[in-house]
Structures are given as structure tokens and as C-alpha cells.
Tab-separated table of C-alpha atoms and ligand atoms in Angstrom:
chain	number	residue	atom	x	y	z
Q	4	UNK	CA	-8.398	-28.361	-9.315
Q	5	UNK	CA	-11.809	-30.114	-9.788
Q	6	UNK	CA	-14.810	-29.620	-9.013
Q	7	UNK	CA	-17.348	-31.702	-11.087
Q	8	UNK	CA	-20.664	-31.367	-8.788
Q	9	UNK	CA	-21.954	-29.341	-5.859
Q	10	UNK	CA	-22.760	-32.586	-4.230
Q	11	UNK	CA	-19.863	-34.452	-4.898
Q	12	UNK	CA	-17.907	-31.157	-4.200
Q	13	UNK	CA	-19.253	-31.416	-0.479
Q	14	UNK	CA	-18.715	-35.144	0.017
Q	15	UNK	CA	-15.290	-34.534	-0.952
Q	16	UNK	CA	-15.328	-31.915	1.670
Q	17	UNK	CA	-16.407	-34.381	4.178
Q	18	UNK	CA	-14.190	-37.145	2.998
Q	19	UNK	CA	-11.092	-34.578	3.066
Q	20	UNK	CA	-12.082	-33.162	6.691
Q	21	UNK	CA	-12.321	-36.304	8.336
Q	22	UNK	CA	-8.895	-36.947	6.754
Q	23	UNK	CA	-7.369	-34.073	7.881
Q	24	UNK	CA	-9.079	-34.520	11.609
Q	25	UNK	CA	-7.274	-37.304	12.023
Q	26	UNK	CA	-3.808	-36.123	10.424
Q	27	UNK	CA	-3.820	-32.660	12.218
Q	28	UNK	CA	-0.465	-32.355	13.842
Q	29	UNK	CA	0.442	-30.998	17.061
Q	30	UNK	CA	2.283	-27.523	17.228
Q	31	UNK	CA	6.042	-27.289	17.489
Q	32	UNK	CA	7.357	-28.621	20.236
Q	33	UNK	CA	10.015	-25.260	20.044
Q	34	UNK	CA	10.269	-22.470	18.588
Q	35	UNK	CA	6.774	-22.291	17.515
Q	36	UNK	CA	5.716	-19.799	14.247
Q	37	UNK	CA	8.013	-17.841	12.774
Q	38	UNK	CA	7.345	-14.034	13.244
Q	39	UNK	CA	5.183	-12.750	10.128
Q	40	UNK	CA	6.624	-8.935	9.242
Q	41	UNK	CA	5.553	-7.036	5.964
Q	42	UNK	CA	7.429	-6.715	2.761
Q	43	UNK	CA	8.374	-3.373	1.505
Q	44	UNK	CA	5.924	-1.173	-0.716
Q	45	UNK	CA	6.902	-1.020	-3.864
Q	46	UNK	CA	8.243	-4.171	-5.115
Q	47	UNK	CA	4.307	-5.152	-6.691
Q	48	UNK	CA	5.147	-2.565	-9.635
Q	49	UNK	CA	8.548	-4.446	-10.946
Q	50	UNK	CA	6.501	-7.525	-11.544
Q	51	UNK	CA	5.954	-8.286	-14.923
Q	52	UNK	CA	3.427	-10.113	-16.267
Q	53	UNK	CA	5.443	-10.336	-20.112
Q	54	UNK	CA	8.343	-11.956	-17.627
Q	55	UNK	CA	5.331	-14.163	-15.883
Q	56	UNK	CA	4.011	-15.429	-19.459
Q	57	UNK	CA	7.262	-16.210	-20.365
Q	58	UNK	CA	7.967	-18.117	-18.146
Q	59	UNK	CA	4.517	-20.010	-18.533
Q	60	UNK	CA	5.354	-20.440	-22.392
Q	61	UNK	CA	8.905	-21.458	-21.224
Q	62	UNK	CA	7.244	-24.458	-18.884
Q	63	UNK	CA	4.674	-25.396	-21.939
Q	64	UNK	CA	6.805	-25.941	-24.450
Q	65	UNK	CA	8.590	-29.059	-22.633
Q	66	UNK	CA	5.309	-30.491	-22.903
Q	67	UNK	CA	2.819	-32.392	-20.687
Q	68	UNK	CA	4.630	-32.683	-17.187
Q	69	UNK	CA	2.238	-35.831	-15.411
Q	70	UNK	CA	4.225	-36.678	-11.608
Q	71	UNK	CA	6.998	-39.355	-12.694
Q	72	UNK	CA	6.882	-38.320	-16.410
Q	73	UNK	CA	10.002	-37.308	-18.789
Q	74	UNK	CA	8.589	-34.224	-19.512
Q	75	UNK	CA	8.107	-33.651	-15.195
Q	76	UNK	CA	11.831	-34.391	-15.257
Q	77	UNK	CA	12.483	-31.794	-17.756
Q	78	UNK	CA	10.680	-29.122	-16.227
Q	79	UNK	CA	12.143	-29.708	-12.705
Q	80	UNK	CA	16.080	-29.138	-14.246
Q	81	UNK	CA	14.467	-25.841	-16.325
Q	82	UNK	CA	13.317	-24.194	-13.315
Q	83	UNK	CA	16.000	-25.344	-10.966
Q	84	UNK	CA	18.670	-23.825	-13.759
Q	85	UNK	CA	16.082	-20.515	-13.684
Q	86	UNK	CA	15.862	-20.381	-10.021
Q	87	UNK	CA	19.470	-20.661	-9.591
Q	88	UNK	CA	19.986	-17.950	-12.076
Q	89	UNK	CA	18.159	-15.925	-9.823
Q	90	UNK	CA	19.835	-16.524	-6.658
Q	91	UNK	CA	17.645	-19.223	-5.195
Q	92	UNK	CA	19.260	-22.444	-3.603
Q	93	UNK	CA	16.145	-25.331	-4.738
Q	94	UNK	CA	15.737	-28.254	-2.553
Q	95	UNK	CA	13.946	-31.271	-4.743
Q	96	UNK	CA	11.305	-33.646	-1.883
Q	97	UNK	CA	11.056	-37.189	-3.559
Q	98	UNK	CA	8.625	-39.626	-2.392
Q	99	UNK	CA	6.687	-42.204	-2.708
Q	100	UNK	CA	2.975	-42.756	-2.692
Q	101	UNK	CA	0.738	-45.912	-3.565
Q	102	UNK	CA	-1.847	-44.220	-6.464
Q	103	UNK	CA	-4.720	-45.868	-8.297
Q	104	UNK	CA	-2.021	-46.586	-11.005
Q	105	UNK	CA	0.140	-48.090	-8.604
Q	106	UNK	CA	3.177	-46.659	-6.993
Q	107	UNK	CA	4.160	-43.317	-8.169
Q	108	UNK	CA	7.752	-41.055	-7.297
Q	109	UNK	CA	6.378	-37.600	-6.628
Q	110	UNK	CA	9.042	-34.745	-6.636
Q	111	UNK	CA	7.981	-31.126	-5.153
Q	112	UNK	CA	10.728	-28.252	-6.029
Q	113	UNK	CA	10.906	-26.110	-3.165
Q	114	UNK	CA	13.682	-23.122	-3.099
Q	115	UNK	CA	14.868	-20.741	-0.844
Q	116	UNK	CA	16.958	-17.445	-1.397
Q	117	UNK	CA	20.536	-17.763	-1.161
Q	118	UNK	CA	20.154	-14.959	1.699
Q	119	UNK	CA	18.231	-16.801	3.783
Q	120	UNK	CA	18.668	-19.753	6.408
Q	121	UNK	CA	20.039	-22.301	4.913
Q	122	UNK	CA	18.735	-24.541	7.503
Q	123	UNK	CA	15.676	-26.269	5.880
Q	124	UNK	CA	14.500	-27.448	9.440
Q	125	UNK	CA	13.413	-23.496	10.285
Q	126	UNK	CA	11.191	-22.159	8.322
Q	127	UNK	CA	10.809	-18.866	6.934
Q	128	UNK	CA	7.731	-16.646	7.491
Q	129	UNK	CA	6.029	-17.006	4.270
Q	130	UNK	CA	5.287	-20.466	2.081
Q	131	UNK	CA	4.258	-19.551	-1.349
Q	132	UNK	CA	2.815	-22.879	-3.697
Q	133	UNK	CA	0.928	-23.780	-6.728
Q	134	UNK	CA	1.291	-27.241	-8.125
Q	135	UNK	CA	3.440	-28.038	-11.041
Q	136	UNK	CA	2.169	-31.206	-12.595
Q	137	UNK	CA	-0.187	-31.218	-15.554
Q	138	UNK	CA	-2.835	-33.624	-15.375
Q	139	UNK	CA	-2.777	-37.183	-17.179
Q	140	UNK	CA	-4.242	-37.866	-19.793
Q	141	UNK	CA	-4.537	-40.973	-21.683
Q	142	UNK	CA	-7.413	-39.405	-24.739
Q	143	UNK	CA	-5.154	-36.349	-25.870
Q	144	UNK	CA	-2.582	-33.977	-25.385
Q	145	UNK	CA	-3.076	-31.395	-22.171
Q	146	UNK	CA	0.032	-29.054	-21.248
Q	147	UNK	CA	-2.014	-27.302	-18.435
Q	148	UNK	CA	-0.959	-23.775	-19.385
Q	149	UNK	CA	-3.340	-22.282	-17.253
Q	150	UNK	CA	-3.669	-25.840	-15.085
Q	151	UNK	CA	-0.137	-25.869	-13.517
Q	152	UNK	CA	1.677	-23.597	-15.543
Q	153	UNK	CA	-0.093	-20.576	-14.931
Q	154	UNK	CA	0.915	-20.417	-11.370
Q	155	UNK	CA	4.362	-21.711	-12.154
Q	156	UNK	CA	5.158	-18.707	-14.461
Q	157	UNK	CA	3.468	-16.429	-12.231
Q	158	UNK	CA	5.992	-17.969	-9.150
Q	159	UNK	CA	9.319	-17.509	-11.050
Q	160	UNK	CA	8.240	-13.743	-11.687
Q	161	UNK	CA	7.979	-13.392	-8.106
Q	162	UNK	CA	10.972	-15.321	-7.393
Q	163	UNK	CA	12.965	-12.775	-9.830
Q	164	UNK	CA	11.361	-9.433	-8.148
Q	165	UNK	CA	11.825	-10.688	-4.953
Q	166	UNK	CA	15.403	-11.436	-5.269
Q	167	UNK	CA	16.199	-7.959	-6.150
Q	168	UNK	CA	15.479	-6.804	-2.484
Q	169	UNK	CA	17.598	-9.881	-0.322
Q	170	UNK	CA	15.786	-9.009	2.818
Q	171	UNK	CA	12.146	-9.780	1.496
Q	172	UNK	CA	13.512	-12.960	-0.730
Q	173	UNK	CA	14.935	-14.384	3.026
Q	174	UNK	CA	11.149	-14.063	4.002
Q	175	UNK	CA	9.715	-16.767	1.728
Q	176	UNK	CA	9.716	-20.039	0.724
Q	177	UNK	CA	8.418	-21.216	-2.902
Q	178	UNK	CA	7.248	-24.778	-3.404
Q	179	UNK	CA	5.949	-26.249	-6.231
Q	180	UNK	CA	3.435	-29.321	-5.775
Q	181	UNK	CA	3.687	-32.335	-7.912
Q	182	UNK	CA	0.498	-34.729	-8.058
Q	183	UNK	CA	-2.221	-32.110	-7.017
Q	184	UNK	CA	-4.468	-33.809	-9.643
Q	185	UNK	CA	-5.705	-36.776	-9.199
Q	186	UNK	CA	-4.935	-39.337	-11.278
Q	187	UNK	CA	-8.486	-40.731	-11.930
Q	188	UNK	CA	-10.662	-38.108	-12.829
Q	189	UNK	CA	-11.569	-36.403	-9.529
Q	190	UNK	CA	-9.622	-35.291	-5.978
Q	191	UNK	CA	-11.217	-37.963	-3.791
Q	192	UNK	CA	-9.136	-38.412	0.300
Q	193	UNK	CA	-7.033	-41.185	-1.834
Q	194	UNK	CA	-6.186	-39.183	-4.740
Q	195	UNK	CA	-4.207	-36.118	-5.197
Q	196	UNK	CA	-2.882	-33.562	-3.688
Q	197	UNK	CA	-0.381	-36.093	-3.127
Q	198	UNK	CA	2.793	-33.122	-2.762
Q	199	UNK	CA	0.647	-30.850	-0.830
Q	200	UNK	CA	0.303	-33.283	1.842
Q	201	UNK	CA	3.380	-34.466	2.233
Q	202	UNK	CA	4.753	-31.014	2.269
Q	203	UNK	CA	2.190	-29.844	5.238
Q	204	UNK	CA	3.610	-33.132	6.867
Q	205	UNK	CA	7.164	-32.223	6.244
Q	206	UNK	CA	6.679	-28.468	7.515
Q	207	UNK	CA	4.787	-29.870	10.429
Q	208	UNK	CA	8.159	-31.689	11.311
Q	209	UNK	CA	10.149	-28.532	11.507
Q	210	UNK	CA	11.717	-26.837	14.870
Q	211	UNK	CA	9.616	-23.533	13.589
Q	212	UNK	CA	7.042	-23.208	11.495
Q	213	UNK	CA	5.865	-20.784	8.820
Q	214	UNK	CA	3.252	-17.871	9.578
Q	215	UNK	CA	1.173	-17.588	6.397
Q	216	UNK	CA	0.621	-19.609	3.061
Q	217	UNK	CA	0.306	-18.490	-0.151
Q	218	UNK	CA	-1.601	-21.077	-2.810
Q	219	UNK	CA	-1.903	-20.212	-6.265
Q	220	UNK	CA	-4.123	-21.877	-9.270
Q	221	UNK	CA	-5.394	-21.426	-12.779
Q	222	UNK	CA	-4.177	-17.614	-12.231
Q	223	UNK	CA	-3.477	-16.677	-16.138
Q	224	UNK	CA	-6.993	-16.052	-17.752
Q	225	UNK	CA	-8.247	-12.784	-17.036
Q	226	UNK	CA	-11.805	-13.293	-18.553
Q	227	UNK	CA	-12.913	-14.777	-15.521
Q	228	UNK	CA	-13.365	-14.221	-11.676
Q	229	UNK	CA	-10.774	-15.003	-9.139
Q	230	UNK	CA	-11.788	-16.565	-5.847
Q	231	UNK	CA	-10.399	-16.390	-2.475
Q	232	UNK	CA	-10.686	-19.108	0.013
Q	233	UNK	CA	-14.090	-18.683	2.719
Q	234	UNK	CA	-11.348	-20.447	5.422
Q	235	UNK	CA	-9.049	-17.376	4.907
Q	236	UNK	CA	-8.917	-15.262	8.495
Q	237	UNK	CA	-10.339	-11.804	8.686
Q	238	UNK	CA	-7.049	-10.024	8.609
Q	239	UNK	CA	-6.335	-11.911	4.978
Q	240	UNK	CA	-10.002	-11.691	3.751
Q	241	UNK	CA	-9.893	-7.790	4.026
Q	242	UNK	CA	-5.815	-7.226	3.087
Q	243	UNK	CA	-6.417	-9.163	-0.250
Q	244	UNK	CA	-9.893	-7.466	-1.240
Q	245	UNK	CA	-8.301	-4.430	-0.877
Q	246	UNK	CA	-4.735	-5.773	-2.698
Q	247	UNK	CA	-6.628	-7.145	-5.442
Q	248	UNK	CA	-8.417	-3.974	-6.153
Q	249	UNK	CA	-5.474	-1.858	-6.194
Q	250	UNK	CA	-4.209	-4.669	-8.901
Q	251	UNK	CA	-7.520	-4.486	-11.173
Q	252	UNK	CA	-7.930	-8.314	-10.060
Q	253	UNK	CA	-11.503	-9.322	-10.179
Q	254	UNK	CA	-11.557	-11.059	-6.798
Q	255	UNK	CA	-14.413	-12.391	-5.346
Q	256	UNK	CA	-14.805	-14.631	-1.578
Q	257	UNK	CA	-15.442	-17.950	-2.739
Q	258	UNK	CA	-19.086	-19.755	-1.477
Q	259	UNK	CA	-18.044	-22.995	-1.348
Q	260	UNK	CA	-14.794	-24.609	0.331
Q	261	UNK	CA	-12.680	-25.491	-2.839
Q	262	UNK	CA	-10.237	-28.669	-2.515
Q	263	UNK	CA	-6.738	-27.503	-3.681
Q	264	UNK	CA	-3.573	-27.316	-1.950
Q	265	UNK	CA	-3.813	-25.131	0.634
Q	266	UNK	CA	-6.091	-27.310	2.301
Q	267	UNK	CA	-3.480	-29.574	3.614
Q	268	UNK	CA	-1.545	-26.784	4.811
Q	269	UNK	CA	-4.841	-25.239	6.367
Q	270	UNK	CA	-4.885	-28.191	8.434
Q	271	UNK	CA	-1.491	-27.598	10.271
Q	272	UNK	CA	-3.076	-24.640	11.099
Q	273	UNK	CA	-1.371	-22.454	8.714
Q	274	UNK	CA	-3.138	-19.371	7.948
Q	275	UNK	CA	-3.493	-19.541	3.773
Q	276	UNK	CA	-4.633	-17.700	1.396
Q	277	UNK	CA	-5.728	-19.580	-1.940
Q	278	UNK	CA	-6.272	-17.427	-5.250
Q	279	UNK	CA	-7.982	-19.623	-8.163
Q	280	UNK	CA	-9.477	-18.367	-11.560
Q	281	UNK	CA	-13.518	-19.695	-11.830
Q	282	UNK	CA	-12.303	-23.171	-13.282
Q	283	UNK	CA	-15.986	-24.341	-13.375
Q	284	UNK	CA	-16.884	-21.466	-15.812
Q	285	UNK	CA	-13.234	-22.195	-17.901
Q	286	UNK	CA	-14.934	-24.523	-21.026
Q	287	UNK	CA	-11.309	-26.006	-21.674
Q	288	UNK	CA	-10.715	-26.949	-17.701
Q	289	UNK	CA	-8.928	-30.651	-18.063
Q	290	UNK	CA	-9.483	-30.434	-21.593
Q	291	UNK	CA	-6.837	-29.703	-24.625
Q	292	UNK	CA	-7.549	-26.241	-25.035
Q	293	UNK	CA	-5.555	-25.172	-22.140
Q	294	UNK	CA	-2.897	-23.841	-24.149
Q	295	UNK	CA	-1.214	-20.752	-23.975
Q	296	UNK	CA	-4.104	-19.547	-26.275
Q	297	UNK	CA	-5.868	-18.446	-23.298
Q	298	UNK	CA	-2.901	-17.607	-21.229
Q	299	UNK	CA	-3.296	-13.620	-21.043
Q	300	UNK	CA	-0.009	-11.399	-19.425
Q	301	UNK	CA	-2.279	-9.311	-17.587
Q	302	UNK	CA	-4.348	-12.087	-15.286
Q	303	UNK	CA	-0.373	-13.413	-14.044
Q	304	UNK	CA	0.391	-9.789	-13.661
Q	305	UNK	CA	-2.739	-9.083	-11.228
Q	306	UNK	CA	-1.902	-12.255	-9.915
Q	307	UNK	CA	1.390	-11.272	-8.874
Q	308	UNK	CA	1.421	-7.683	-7.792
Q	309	UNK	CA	-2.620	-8.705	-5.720
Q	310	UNK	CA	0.338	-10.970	-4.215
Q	311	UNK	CA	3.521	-8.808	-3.358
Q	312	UNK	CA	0.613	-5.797	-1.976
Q	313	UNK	CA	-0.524	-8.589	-0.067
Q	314	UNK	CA	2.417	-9.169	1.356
Q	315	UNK	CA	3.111	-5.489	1.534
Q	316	UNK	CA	-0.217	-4.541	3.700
Q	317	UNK	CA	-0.937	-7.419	5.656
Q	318	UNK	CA	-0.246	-6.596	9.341
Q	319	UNK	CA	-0.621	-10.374	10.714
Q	320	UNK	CA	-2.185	-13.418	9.113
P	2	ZN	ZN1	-6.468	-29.460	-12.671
């Protein structure tokens, strides 16, 4: 995420939503949205935010992961070895995109539950994302632990409650974004969220579509507020205030439209909710001290169980 001016924060706005005016798909042709029904109570308590910061510290340790890098390539084959562990088929989406640094191979991880539809051309009801690359960075060393890895961590915890209970895994999709950050300094219509929009293309494509997305960023520092997207529907607004609270998540409606990867999927007209720490508060946002210094078990475990009440209390998105 960035966000380095008001201003610039609402030209990017501008420059974003006349891309996306002109991108907007059509609906499905057939088949339309997939049905949206509600996950069981209960599962919110089994998730673990020790297991979640694992995880994180797991994804750290390979080191910075910039789209196209060794240490990208390294985390994919960890978390496709974890997911499968867990009983999720993964589905890597390579492509290519012409960057500021030239052409770059981008590589979203997406994975589905071994009980679900197989058939990657119907979707499942629920999409849940964060992006997976750490930002590049030529002056020092940046892992993103709360940048990219945050998020991560707090998806595989999900991923490992939800496959205990078959019937709610075959209800969601995870994908993991590569190239959300830009590779110049900020996310301009050219630059970044380069996965994000090739996913909302690719879902766009299907015979049925999913009901309700999930984005999640900069989710493991619980000294700060969350924010929740202004674009999010009524029905989502009022499900996650009250989710959040029963999670001890600080959760506020954001002010200001944040650019992020939801907002390509917003624009195929999937109803999304996006959960972000206060980045603009965070003194080590894009800078080296996002380590897992600041990475706290409890903000990925509000993260996660705000997320599976959610999903356990929301009547339609
Ligand atoms: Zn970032």
C-alpha cells in the first residue's frame, strides 16, 4: 500500500477510476454469481494467531520476495508445500506485464480445497487475497513482515482452520497477489497492482463468478487502527463492525478511498471488503524496520477470527 499525500492520494483515485471505467467487464454471460451462504459459528475460535505468526516468520526468513525474484520463487514452493499439507490443490497464474523496469513475470498463488470444484472456470462463493510480494528496494534490505507477509501468515492460518470443516474450505478461494507495489515509489494506473488486475480480469472470464471478496493488508501490528473500505456495501459495513468488535479489532470506516487490491476486484463489481492496519501512522512503512519486530500474534489473530465471524454473520454481501 501507499499513500504518500492526500492530494496525490486523490489523483491516483482519479487516474485509477478512469482506468477501471474503461476496463469494467460485462457480467457473466451464464451462470451469473455464485450463491453467497454463511460459514458455521465457531470456527473464528480455532484460529491461532501463534500458528498465523508462524507462518509470517516462516515467509520472512526466505528473505525479500520482489515479483520475479529468487527469494519470490522460494516463497511460492514454501507455501504451495504448506498449502498442500493442508489439503489445498494451488493453482500458480504467470504473466507478463511491461513495468517501468521493463518486462516483468508476475506469478499469483491461488488455491482451492481439495473438496471443492476442481473446475477453476466456476468460482466459489468467497475470494480471499492479500498480496505476497515485498517491495523493491535498491537502498536496503525490506522483508515486508507486516508489508506482504502479514497477510500471508494470517491466510495460511485460515487456510488450516478452514480445512478442518470441508464444507466451509469448498466455499473459498485464497489468492495471493504478486506486484501490488509498485515498482517506482508510488501506485500510479501504470504501476502495481499488477496481480490484482489480472486476477479481476481472469475471474471476470469465468462461467460464474464469486459473491464477495476478502482483501487483506499490513494486518500484524496491533498498535494501530484497522480500516475498512468506505466502498464496502451496507450489509458488510455493519457485519464487520460488529465482527471486529467481538474480535477486540480496533476497526474503524476508512475516510478516504485507499488504492490496494480490492479495487480491481471492486470494479467487476465484486462486493469486497478490504481490512488494512493505519500504514500512514506505521514510521517503518516501506522502510527496513518492517521486521518481525513489530509483527505482534494478537493483530493476525483479530485479523483472522474479525474474518471467519465475518464470514459466519454476514447474511448477503
Ligand atoms: Zn507496501
Amino acid at each position: 500500500m501507499k499513500r504518500t499525500s492526500l492530494v496525490l492520494l486523490l489523483l491516483l483515485a482519479i487516474a485509477a477510476g478512469a482506468w477501471f471505467f474503461i476496463k469494467k467487464p460485462a457480467e457473466p454471460e451464464a451462470g451469473g454469481r455464485v450463491t453467497f451462504g454463511k460459514l458455521p459459528a465457531g470456527l473464528a475460535e480455532q484460529f491461532s494467531g501463534e500458528k498465523a505468526l508462524a507462518q509470517v516468520r516462516a515467509i520472512v526468513d526466505l528473505g525479500p520476495r520482489p515479483p520475479a525474484s529468487e527469494g519470490y520463487e522460494k516463497t511460492l514452493k514454501y507455501l504451495e508445500a504448506e498449502y498442500s499439507k493442508l489439503g489445498w490443490i494451488t493453482k500458480r497464474q504467470s504473466f507478463t506485464r511491461a513495468t517501468p523496469n521493463g518486462p516483468v513475470v508476475f506469478t499469483n498463488l491461488l488455491a482451492r480445497h481439495s473438496s471443492s470444484s476442481g473446475d477453476w472456470n466456476k468460482s466459489v462463493p468467497v475470494v480471499i487475497g492479500g498480496h505476497l510480494d515485498s517491495k523493491g528496494m535498491e537502498a536496503f534490505h525490506f522483508v515486508g513482515a507486516n508489508d506482504g507477509g502479514s497477510s500471508t501468515g494470517v491466510i495460511m492460518e485460515l487456510a488450516r482452520v478452514l480445512a478442518s470443516d470441508p464444507a466451509s474450505a469448498a466455499k473459498v478461494e485464497f489468492v495471493l497477489f504478486d506486484g501490488e507495489e509498485a515498482i517506482l515509489t508510488s501506485i500510479t494506473e501504470s504501476d502495481g497492482l499488477y496481480g490484482s488486475k489480472y486476477y479481476a480480469q481472469d475471474i471476470s472470464k469465468r462461467s460464474t463468478w464469486p459473491a464477495l471478496g476478502i482483501v487483506l493488508d499490513l494486518v500484524g501490528d496491533s498498535t494501530y487502527d484497522f480500516y475498512y473500505n468506505p466502498e464496502a456495501t451496507a450489509s458488510i459495513a455493519a457485519t464487520v463492525e460488529k465482527a471486529a468488535e467481538a474480535s477486540g479489532l480496533g476497526l474503524k470506516r476508512s475516510l478516504t478511498s485507499i488504492i490496494d487490491d480490492h479495487v480491481p476486484l471492486q470494479h467487476t463489481g465484486l462486493p469486497c471488503l478490504h481490512l488494512i492496519g493505519d500504514f500512514m501512522n506505521m514510521p517503518y512503512w516501506h522502510q527496513q524496520g518492517d521486521t518481525m519486530e513489530i509483527i505482534d500474534a494478537e493483530a493476525l489473530e483479530k485479523t483472522g477470527r474479525t474474518t471467519l465471524r465475518f464470514l459466519a454473520t454476514l447474511e448477503a454481501p
